[in-house]
mmCIF file of N, CA and C in Angstrom:
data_model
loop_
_atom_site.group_PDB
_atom_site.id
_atom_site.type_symbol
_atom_site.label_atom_id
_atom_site.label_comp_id
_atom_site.label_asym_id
_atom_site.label_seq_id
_atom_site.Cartn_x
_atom_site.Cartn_y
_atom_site.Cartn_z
ATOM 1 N N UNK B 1 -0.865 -2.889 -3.553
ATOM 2 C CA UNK B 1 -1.395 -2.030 -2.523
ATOM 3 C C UNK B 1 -2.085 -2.815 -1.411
ATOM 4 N N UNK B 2 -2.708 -3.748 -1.811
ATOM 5 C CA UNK B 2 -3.341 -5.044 -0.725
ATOM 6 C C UNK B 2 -2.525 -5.650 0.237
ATOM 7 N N UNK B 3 -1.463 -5.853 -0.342
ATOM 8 C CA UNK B 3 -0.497 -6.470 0.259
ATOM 9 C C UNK B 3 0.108 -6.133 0.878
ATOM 10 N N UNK B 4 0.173 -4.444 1.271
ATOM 11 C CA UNK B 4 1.147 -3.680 2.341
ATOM 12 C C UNK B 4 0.196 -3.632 3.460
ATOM 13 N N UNK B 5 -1.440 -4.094 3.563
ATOM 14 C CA UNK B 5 -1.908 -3.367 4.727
ATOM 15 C C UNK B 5 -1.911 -4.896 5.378
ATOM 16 N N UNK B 6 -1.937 -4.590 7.061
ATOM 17 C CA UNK B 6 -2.252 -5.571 7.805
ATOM 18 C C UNK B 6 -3.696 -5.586 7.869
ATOM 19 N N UNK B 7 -3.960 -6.977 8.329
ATOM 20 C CA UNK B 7 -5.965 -7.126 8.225
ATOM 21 C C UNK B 7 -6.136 -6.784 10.050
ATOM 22 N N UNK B 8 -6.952 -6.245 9.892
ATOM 23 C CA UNK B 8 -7.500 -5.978 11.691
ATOM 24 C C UNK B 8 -9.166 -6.432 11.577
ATOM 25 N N UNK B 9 -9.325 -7.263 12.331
ATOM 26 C CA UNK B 9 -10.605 -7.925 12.688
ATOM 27 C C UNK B 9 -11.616 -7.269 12.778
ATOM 28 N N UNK B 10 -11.581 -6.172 13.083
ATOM 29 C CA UNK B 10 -12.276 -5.291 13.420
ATOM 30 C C UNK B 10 -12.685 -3.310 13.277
ATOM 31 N N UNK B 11 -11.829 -4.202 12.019
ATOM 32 C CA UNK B 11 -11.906 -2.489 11.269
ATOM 33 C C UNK B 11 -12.114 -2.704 9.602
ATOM 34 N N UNK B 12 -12.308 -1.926 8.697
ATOM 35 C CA UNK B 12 -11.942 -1.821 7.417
ATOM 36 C C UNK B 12 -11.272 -0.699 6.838
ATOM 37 N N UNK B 13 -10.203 -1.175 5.879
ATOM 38 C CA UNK B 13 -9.146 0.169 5.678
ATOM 39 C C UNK B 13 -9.753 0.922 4.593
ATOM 40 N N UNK B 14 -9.366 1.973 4.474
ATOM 41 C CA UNK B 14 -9.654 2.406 3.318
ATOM 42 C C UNK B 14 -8.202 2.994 2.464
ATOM 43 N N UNK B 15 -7.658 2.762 1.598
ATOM 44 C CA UNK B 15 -6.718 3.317 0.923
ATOM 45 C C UNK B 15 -6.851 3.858 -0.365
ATOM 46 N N UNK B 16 -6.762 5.174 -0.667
ATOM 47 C CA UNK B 16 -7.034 5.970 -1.792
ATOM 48 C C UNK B 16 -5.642 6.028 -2.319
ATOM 49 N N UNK B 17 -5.649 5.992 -4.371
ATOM 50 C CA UNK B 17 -4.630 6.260 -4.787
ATOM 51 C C UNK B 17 -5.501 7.277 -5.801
ATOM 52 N N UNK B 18 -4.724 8.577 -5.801
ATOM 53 C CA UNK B 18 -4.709 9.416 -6.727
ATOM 54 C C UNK B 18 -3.859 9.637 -7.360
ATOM 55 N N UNK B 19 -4.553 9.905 -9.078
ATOM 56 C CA UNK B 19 -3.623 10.675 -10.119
ATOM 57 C C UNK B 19 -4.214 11.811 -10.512
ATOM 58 N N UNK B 20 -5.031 12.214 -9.764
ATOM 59 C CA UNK B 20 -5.654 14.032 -10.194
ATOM 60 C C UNK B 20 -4.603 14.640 -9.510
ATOM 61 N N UNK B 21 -4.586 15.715 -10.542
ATOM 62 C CA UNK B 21 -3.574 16.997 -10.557
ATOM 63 C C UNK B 21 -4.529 17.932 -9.427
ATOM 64 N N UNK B 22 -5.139 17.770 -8.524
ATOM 65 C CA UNK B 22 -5.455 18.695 -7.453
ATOM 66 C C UNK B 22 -5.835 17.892 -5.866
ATOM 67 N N UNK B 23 -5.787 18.510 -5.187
ATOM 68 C CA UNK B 23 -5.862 18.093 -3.659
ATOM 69 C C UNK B 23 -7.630 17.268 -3.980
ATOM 70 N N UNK B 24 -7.907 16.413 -3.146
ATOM 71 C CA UNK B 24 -9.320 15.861 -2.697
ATOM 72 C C UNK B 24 -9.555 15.377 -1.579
ATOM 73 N N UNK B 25 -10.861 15.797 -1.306
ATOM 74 C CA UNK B 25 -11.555 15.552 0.359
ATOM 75 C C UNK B 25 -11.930 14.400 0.091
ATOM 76 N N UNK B 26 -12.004 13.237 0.656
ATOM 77 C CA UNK B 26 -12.228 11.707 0.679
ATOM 78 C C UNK B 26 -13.929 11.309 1.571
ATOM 79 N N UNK B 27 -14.420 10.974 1.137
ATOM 80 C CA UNK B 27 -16.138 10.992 2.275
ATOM 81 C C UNK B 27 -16.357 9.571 2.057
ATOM 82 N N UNK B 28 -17.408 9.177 3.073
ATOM 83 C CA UNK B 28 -17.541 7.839 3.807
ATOM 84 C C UNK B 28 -19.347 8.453 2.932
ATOM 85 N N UNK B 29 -19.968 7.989 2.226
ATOM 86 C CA UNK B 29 -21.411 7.797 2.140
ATOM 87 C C UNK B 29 -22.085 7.304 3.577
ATOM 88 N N UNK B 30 -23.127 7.947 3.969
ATOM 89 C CA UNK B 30 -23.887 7.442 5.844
ATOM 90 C C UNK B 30 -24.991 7.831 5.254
ATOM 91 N N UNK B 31 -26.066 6.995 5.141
ATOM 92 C CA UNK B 31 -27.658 7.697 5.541
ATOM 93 C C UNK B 31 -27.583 8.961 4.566
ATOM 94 N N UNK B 32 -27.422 8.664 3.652
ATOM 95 C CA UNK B 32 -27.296 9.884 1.999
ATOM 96 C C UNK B 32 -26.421 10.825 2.370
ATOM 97 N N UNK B 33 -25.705 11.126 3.773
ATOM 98 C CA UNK B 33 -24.603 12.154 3.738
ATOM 99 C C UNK B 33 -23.484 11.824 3.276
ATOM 100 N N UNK B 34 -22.791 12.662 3.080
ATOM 101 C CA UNK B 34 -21.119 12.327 3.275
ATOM 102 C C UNK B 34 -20.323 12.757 4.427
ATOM 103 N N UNK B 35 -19.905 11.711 4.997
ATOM 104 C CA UNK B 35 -18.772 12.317 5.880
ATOM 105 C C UNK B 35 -17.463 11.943 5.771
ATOM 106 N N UNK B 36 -16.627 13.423 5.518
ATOM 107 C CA UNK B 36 -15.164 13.363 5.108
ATOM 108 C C UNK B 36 -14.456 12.376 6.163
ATOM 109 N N UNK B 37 -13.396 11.673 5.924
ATOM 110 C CA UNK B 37 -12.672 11.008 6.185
ATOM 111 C C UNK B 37 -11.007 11.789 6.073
ATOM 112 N N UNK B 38 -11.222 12.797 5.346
ATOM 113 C CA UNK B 38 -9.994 13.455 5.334
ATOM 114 C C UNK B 38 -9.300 13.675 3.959
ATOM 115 N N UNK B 39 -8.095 14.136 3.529
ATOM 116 C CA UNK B 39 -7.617 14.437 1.960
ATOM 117 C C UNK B 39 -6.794 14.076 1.831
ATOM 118 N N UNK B 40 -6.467 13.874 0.253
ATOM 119 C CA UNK B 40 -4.968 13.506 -0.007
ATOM 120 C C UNK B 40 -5.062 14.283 -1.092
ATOM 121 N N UNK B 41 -3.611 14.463 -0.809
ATOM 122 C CA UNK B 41 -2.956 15.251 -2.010
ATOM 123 C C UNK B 41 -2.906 14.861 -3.642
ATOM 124 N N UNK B 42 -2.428 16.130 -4.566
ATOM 125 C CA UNK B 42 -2.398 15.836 -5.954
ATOM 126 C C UNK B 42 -1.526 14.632 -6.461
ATOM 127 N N UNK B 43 -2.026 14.179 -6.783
ATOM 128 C CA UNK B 43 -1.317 12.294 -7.296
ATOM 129 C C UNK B 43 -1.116 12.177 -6.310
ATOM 130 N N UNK B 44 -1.531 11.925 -4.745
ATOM 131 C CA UNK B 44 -0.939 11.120 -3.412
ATOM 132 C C UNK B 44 -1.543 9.799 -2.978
ATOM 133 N N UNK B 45 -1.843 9.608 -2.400
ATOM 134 C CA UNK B 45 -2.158 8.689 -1.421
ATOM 135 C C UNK B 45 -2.631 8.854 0.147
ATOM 136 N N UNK B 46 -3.189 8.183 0.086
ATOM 137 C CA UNK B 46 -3.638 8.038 2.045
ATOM 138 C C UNK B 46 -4.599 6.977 2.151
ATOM 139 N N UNK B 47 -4.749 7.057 3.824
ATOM 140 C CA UNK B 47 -4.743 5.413 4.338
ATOM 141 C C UNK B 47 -6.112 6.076 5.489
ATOM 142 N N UNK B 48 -7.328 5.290 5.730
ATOM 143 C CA UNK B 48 -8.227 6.067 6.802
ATOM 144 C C UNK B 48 -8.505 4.541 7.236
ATOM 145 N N UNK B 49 -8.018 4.883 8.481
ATOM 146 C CA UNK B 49 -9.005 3.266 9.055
ATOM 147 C C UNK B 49 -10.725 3.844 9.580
ATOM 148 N N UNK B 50 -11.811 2.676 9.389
ATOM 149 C CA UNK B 50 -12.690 2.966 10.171
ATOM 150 C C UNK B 50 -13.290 1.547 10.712
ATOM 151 N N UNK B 51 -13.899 2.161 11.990
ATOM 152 C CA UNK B 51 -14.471 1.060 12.672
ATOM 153 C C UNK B 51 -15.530 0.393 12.099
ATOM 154 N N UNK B 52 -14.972 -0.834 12.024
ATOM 155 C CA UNK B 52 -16.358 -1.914 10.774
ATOM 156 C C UNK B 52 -17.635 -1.515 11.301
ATOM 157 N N UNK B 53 -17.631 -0.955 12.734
ATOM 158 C CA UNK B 53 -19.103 -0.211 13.206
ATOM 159 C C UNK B 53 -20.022 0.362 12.520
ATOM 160 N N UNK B 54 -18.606 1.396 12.245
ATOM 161 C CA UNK B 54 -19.095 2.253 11.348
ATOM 162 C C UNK B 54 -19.591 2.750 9.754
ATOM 163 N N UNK B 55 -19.477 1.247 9.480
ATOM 164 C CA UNK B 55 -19.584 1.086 7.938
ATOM 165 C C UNK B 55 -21.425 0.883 7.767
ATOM 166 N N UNK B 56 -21.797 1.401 7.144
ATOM 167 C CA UNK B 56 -23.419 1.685 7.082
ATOM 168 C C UNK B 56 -23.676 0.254 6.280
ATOM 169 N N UNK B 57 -24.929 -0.621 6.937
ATOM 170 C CA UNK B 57 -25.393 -1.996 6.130
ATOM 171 C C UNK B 57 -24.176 -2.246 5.513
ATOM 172 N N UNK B 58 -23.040 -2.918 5.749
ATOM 173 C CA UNK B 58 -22.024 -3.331 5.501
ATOM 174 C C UNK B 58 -21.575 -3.109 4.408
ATOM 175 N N UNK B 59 -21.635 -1.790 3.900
ATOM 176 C CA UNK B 59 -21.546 -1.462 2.395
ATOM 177 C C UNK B 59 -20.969 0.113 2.220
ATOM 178 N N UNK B 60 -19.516 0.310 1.347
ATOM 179 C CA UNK B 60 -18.940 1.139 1.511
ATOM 180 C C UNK B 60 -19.486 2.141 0.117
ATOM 181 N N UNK B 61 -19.441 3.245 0.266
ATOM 182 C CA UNK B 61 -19.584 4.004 -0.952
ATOM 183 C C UNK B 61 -18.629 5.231 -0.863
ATOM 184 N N UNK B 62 -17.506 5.636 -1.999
ATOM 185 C CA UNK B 62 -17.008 6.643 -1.199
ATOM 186 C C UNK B 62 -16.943 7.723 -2.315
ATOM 187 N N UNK B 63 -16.766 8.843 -1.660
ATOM 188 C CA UNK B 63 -16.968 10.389 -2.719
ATOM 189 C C UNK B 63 -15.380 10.855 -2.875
ATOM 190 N N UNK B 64 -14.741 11.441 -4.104
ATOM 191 C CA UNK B 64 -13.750 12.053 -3.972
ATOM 192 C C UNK B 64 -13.989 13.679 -4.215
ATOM 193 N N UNK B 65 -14.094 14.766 -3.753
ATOM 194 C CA UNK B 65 -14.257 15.789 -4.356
ATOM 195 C C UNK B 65 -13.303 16.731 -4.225
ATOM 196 N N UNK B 66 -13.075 17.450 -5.447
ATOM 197 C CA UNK B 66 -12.212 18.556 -5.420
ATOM 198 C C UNK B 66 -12.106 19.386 -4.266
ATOM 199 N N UNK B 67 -10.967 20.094 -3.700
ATOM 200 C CA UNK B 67 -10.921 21.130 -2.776
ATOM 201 C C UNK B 67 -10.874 22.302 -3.233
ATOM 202 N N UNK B 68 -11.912 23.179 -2.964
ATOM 203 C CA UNK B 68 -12.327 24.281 -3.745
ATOM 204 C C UNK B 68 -12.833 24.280 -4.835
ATOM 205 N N UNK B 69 -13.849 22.809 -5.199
ATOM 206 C CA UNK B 69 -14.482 23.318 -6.502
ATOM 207 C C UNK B 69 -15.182 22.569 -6.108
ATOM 208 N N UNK B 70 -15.860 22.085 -7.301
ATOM 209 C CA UNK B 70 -17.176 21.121 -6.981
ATOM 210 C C UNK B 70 -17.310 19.470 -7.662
ATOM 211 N N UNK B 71 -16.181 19.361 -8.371
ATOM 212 C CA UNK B 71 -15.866 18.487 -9.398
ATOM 213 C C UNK B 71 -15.881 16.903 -8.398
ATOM 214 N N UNK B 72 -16.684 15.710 -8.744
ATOM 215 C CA UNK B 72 -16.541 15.111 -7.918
ATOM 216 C C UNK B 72 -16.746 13.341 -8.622
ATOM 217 N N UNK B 73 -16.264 12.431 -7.696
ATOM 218 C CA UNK B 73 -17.339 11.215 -8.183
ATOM 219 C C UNK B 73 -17.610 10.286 -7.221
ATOM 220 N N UNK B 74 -18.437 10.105 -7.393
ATOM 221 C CA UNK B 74 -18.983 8.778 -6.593
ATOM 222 C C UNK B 74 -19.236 6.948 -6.780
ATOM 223 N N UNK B 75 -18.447 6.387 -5.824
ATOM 224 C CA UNK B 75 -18.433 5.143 -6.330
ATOM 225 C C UNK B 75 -19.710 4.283 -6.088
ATOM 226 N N UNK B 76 -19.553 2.930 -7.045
ATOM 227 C CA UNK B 76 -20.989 2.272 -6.260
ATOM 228 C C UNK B 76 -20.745 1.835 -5.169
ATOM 229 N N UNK B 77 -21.823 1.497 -4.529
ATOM 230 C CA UNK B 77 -21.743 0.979 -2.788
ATOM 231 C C UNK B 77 -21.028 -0.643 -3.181
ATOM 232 N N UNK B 78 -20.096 -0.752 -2.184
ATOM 233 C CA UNK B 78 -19.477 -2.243 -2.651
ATOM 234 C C UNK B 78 -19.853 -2.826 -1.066
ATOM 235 N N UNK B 79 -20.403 -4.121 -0.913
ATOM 236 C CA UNK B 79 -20.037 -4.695 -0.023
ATOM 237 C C UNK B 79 -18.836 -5.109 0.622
ATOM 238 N N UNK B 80 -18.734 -4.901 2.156
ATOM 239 C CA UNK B 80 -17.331 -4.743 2.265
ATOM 240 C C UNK B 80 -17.160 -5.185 4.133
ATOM 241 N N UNK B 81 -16.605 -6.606 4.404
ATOM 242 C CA UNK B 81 -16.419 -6.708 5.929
ATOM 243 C C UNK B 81 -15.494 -6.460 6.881
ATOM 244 N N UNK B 82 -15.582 -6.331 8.188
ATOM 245 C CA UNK B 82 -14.519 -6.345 9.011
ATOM 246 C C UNK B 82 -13.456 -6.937 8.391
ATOM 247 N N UNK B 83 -12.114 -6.436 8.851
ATOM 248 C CA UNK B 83 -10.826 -7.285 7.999
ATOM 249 C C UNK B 83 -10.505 -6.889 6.629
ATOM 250 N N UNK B 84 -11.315 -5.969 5.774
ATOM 251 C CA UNK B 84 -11.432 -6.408 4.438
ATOM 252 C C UNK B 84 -10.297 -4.975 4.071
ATOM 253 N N UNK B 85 -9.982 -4.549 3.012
ATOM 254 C CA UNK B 85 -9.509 -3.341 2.634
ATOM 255 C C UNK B 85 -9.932 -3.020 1.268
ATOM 256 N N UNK B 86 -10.388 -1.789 1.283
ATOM 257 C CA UNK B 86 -11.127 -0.832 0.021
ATOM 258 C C UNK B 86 -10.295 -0.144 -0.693
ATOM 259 N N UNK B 87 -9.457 -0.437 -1.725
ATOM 260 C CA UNK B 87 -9.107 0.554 -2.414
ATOM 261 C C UNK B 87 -9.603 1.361 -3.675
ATOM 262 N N UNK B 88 -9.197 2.584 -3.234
ATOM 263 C CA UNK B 88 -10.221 3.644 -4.559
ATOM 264 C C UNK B 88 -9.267 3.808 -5.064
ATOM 265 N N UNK B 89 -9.480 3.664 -6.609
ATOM 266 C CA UNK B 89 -8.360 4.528 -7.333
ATOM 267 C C UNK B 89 -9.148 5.681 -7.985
ATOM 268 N N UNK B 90 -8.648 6.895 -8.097
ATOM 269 C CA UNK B 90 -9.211 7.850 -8.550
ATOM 270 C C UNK B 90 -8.175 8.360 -9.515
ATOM 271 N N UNK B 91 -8.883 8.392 -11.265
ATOM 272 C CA UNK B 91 -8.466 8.967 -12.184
ATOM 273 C C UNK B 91 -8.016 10.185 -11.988
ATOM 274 N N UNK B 92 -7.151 10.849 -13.165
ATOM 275 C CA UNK B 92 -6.858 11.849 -12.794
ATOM 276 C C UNK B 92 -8.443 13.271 -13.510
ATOM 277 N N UNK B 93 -9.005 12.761 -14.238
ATOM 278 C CA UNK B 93 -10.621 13.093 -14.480
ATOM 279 C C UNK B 93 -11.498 12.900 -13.939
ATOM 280 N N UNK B 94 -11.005 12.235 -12.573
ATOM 281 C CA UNK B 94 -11.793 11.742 -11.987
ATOM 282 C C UNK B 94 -12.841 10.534 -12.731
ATOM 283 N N UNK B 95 -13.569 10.883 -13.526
ATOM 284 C CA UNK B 95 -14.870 9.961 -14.065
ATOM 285 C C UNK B 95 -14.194 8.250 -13.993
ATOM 286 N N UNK B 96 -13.097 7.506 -14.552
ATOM 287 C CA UNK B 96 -12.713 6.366 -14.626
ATOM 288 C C UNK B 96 -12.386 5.830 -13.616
ATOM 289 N N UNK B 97 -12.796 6.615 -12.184
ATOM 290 C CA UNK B 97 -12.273 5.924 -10.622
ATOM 291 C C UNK B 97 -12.805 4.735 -10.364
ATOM 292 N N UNK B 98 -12.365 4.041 -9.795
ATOM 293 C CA UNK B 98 -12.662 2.672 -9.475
ATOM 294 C C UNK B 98 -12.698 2.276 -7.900
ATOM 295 N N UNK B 99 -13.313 1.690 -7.545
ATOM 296 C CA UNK B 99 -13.242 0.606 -6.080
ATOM 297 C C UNK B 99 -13.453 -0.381 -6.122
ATOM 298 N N UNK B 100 -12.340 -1.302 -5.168
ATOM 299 C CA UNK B 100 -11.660 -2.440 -5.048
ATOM 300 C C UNK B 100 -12.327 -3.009 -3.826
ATOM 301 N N UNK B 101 -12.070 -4.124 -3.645
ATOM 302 C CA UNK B 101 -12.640 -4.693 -2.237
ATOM 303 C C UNK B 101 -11.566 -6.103 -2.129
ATOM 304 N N UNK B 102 -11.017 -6.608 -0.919
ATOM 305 C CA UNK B 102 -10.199 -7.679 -0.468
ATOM 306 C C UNK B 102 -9.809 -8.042 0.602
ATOM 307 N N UNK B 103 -9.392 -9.189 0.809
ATOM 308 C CA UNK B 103 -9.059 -9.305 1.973
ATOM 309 C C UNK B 103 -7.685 -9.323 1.805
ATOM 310 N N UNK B 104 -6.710 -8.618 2.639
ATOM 311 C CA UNK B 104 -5.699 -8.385 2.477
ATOM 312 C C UNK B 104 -4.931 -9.762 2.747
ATOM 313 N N UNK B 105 -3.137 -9.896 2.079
ATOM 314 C CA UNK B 105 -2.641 -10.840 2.161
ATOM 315 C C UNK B 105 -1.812 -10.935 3.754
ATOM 316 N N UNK B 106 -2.041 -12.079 4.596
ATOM 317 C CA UNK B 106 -2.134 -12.639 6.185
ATOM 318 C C UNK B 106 -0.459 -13.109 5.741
ATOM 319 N N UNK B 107 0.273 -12.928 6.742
ATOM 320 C CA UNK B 107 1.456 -13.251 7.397
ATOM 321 C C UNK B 107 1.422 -14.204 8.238
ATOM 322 N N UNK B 108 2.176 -15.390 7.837
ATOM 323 C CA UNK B 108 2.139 -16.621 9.060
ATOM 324 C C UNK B 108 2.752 -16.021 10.161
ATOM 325 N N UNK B 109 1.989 -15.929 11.499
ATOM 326 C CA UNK B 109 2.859 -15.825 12.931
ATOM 327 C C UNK B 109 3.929 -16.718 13.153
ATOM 328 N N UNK B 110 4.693 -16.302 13.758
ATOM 329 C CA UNK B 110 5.882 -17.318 14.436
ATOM 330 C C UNK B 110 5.734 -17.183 15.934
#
């Protein structure tokens, strides 16, 4: 999954893989809120870029929660820089989700 994203200097990716059997809203932890980043589908995937700006004390924390219920989890805050890419994997129980942190693999220019 590291290996498909390009690194941008100036952003950090976020890529969620799900195996829960229901839709989930994806949130960015800010200053104890959450702000959604957007959903992916039951067992799907999706991709949110955000501006390394915008990453609070350089440290990502992210929420997955059910759509239409309340069922949720939260990861620990991982340190995480410009360039870097975050992947969450989220159980399908949610509880065994995990986050990843890397710098993605660079392509020699020609």
């Amino acid at each position: 999954m590291f290996d498909r994203e390009v690194s941008q200097p100036d952003s950090v990716i976020v890529r969620v893989i799900s195996r829960a059997d229901r839709r989930l809203a994806i949130a960015l932890e800010r200053a104890g809120r959450d702000s959604v980043l957007g959903e992916v589908g039951a067992s799907g995937e999706a991709r949110f870029a955000l501006r390394a700006a915008d990453v609070p004390r350089d440290r990502v924390t992210l929420v997955a929660t059910a759509v239409g219920g309340n069922a949720n989890v939260r990861s620990v805050p991982v340190r995480v820089r410009a360039g870097q890419v975050a992947l969450f994997l989220v159980t399908q129980d949610l509880l065994g989700s995990q986050l990843y942190v890397r710098w993605p693999e660079r392509t020699a220019r020609r």
